[in-house]
CSV table of C-alpha atoms in Angstrom, one decimal:
chain,number,residue,atom,x,y,z
A,298,MET,CA,142.7,-9.4,127.4
A,299,ARG,CA,140.2,-11.8,128.9
A,300,ARG,CA,137.2,-9.5,128.8
A,301,LYS,CA,137.2,-8.4,125.1
A,302,ASP,CA,133.8,-6.7,125.7
A,303,ARG,CA,135.6,-4.1,128.0
A,304,GLU,CA,138.7,-3.6,125.8
A,305,ILE,CA,139.4,-0.1,124.5
A,306,ARG,CA,141.4,-0.2,121.3
A,307,ASP,CA,140.9,3.2,119.7
A,308,ARG,CA,143.3,6.1,120.2
A,309,ALA,CA,140.5,8.5,121.3
A,310,GLY,CA,139.4,6.1,124.0
A,311,LEU,CA,142.9,5.4,125.3
A,312,GLU,CA,143.8,9.1,125.2
A,313,ALA,CA,140.7,10.1,127.1
A,314,ILE,CA,142.0,7.9,130.0
A,315,VAL,CA,145.5,9.3,129.7
A,316,ALA,CA,144.2,12.8,129.8
A,317,LYS,CA,141.7,12.3,132.7
A,318,ALA,CA,143.7,10.1,135.2
A,319,ASP,CA,145.4,12.3,137.8
A,320,SER,CA,148.4,10.0,138.6
A,321,CYS,CA,149.8,6.7,137.3
A,322,ARG,CA,151.9,3.9,138.7
A,323,LEU,CA,155.2,2.7,137.4
A,324,ALA,CA,156.1,-0.9,138.1
A,325,PHE,CA,159.7,-2.1,138.1
A,326,ALA,CA,161.0,-5.7,138.1
A,327,ALA,CA,164.7,-5.6,139.0
A,328,GLY,CA,166.6,-7.4,141.6
A,329,GLY,CA,164.1,-10.2,141.9
A,330,GLU,CA,161.5,-8.1,143.9
A,331,PRO,CA,158.6,-6.0,142.4
A,332,TYR,CA,158.5,-2.3,143.1
A,333,ILE,CA,155.6,0.1,142.2
A,334,VAL,CA,155.4,3.8,142.7
A,335,ALA,CA,152.7,6.4,142.1
A,336,LEU,CA,153.7,9.5,140.1
A,337,ASN,CA,152.4,12.6,138.6
A,338,TYR,CA,153.0,12.7,134.8
A,339,GLY,CA,152.8,14.5,131.6
A,340,TYR,CA,152.6,13.1,128.1
A,341,ASP,CA,152.8,13.9,124.4
A,342,TRP,CA,150.9,11.9,121.8
A,343,PRO,CA,151.6,13.4,118.4
A,344,GLU,CA,149.4,12.6,115.5
A,345,GLY,CA,150.6,9.5,113.6
A,346,ASP,CA,152.3,8.0,116.7
A,347,SER,CA,151.0,4.7,117.8
A,348,PHE,CA,151.5,5.3,121.5
A,349,PRO,CA,152.1,8.3,123.8
A,350,THR,CA,155.4,9.2,125.5
A,351,PHE,CA,155.1,9.8,129.3
A,352,TYR,CA,157.2,12.2,131.4
A,353,PHE,CA,158.0,12.1,135.1
A,354,HIS,CA,160.2,14.1,137.5
A,355,CYS,CA,161.9,13.0,140.7
A,356,ALA,CA,164.9,13.6,142.9
A,357,ARG,CA,168.4,13.0,141.6
A,358,GLU,CA,168.7,9.7,143.5
A,359,GLY,CA,166.5,7.0,144.9
A,360,ARG,CA,165.2,3.5,144.5
A,361,LYS,CA,163.3,4.0,141.2
A,362,LEU,CA,166.4,5.4,139.5
A,363,ASP,CA,168.5,2.5,140.8
A,364,LEU,CA,165.9,0.0,139.5
A,365,MET,CA,165.6,1.9,136.1
A,366,ARG,CA,169.4,1.7,135.6
A,367,ALA,CA,169.3,-2.0,136.4
A,368,SER,CA,166.4,-2.8,134.1
A,369,PRO,CA,164.7,0.1,132.2
A,370,ARG,CA,161.7,-1.9,131.0
A,371,VAL,CA,158.7,-0.9,133.1
A,372,CYS,CA,155.0,-1.2,133.3
A,373,LEU,CA,152.7,1.8,133.6
A,374,GLN,CA,149.1,1.8,134.9
A,375,ALA,CA,146.6,4.6,135.3
A,376,ASP,CA,142.8,4.7,135.9
A,377,CYS,CA,139.9,7.0,136.3
A,378,ASP,CA,136.1,7.2,136.2
A,379,HIS,CA,135.6,5.3,139.4
A,380,GLU,CA,132.0,4.8,140.6
A,381,LEU,CA,130.9,2.3,143.2
A,382,VAL,CA,127.7,0.4,142.1
A,383,GLY,CA,125.6,-1.1,144.9
A,384,GLY,CA,122.9,-3.6,144.8
A,385,PRO,CA,120.6,-5.8,147.0
A,386,ALA,CA,123.1,-8.6,147.4
A,387,PRO,CA,126.9,-8.6,147.9
A,388,CYS,CA,127.6,-10.0,144.5
A,389,ASP,CA,125.6,-7.2,142.9
A,390,TRP,CA,128.2,-4.7,144.0
A,391,GLY,CA,131.0,-3.6,141.7
A,392,MET,CA,133.0,-0.7,140.5
A,393,LYS,CA,132.8,1.2,137.2
A,394,TYR,CA,136.3,2.4,135.9
A,395,ALA,CA,138.5,3.0,132.9
A,396,SER,CA,142.2,2.0,132.9
A,397,ILE,CA,145.2,1.7,130.8
A,398,VAL,CA,148.3,-0.6,131.1
A,399,GLY,CA,151.4,0.0,129.1
A,400,TYR,CA,154.9,-1.2,128.7
A,401,GLY,CA,158.0,0.6,127.6
A,402,ILE,CA,161.6,1.7,128.2
A,403,LEU,CA,162.3,4.3,130.8
A,404,ARG,CA,165.2,6.7,130.5
A,405,GLU,CA,166.6,9.8,132.0
A,406,LEU,CA,166.6,12.9,129.8
A,407,GLN,CA,169.9,14.7,129.7
A,408,ASP,CA,169.4,17.4,127.1
A,409,SER,CA,168.2,20.7,128.7
A,410,ALA,CA,165.7,21.5,126.0
A,411,GLU,CA,164.2,18.0,126.2
A,412,ARG,CA,164.0,18.2,130.0
A,413,GLN,CA,162.2,21.5,129.9
A,414,ALA,CA,159.8,20.3,127.3
A,415,ALA,CA,159.0,17.3,129.4
A,416,LEU,CA,158.5,19.4,132.5
A,417,LYS,CA,156.2,21.7,130.6
A,418,ALA,CA,154.2,18.6,129.4
A,419,ILE,CA,153.8,17.7,133.1
A,420,MET,CA,152.6,21.2,134.0
A,421,ARG,CA,150.1,21.2,131.1
A,422,LYS,CA,148.7,17.9,132.3
A,423,TYR,CA,147.7,19.6,135.5
A,424,GLY,CA,146.3,22.8,134.0
A,425,TRP,CA,149.3,25.2,133.5
A,426,LYS,CA,148.8,27.3,130.4
A,427,GLY,CA,151.7,29.7,130.8
A,428,GLU,CA,155.0,30.2,129.2
A,429,GLY,CA,158.4,30.7,130.7
A,430,SER,CA,161.3,28.6,131.8
A,431,PHE,CA,162.4,26.7,134.8
A,432,LYS,CA,165.1,28.0,137.2
A,433,GLU,CA,168.5,26.4,136.7
A,434,SER,CA,168.7,25.8,140.4
A,435,VAL,CA,165.6,23.6,140.2
A,436,LEU,CA,166.6,21.9,137.0
A,437,GLY,CA,169.9,21.0,138.7
A,438,THR,CA,168.2,19.0,141.4
A,439,THR,CA,165.5,17.4,139.3
A,440,THR,CA,165.7,14.2,137.3
A,441,VAL,CA,163.4,14.1,134.3
A,442,LEU,CA,162.3,10.7,133.0
A,443,GLU,CA,160.8,9.7,129.6
A,444,LEU,CA,158.8,6.5,129.1
A,445,ARG,CA,158.5,5.6,125.4
A,446,VAL,CA,155.5,3.3,125.4
A,447,THR,CA,155.8,0.2,123.1
A,448,GLU,CA,152.5,-1.4,124.1
A,449,LEU,CA,149.2,0.0,125.5
A,450,THR,CA,145.9,-1.5,126.3
A,451,GLY,CA,142.7,0.0,127.8
A,452,LYS,CA,139.7,-1.4,129.6
A,453,ARG,CA,136.4,0.2,130.7
A,454,LYS,CA,133.6,-1.2,132.9
A,455,ALA,CA,130.6,1.0,132.5
């Protein structure tokens, strides 16, 4: 990272961004053309794990699934805490923010229990506190993806 003074290295700082961001972007590099898509997500970050695991859901077919199958290594990006800062001159303007960038391997979850746990993690991310299960008819039309992060960096401009 070029700006070491803005780097976030500690788990608490990284997890604060993961918890606060309301969506993330997945970038794919397959077929010689970049592709990026914004997604809602859930995550788990058990004590002792170096990095979180992210979860996503989508339709049973589509471009991101085709790209994942061709090349499952992806890049994840999320950000939050945006605040425009003005000033008397154009070069005094800027943006406060916090962001993460991570890399890992994306895969489709097949096991019913894993799929439901991942979907519950997504629901918890957005405030769901209930119990219960998902309808089989919905599970049958939903693809659930898991991203095991192997590298994660954070950055904050305050």
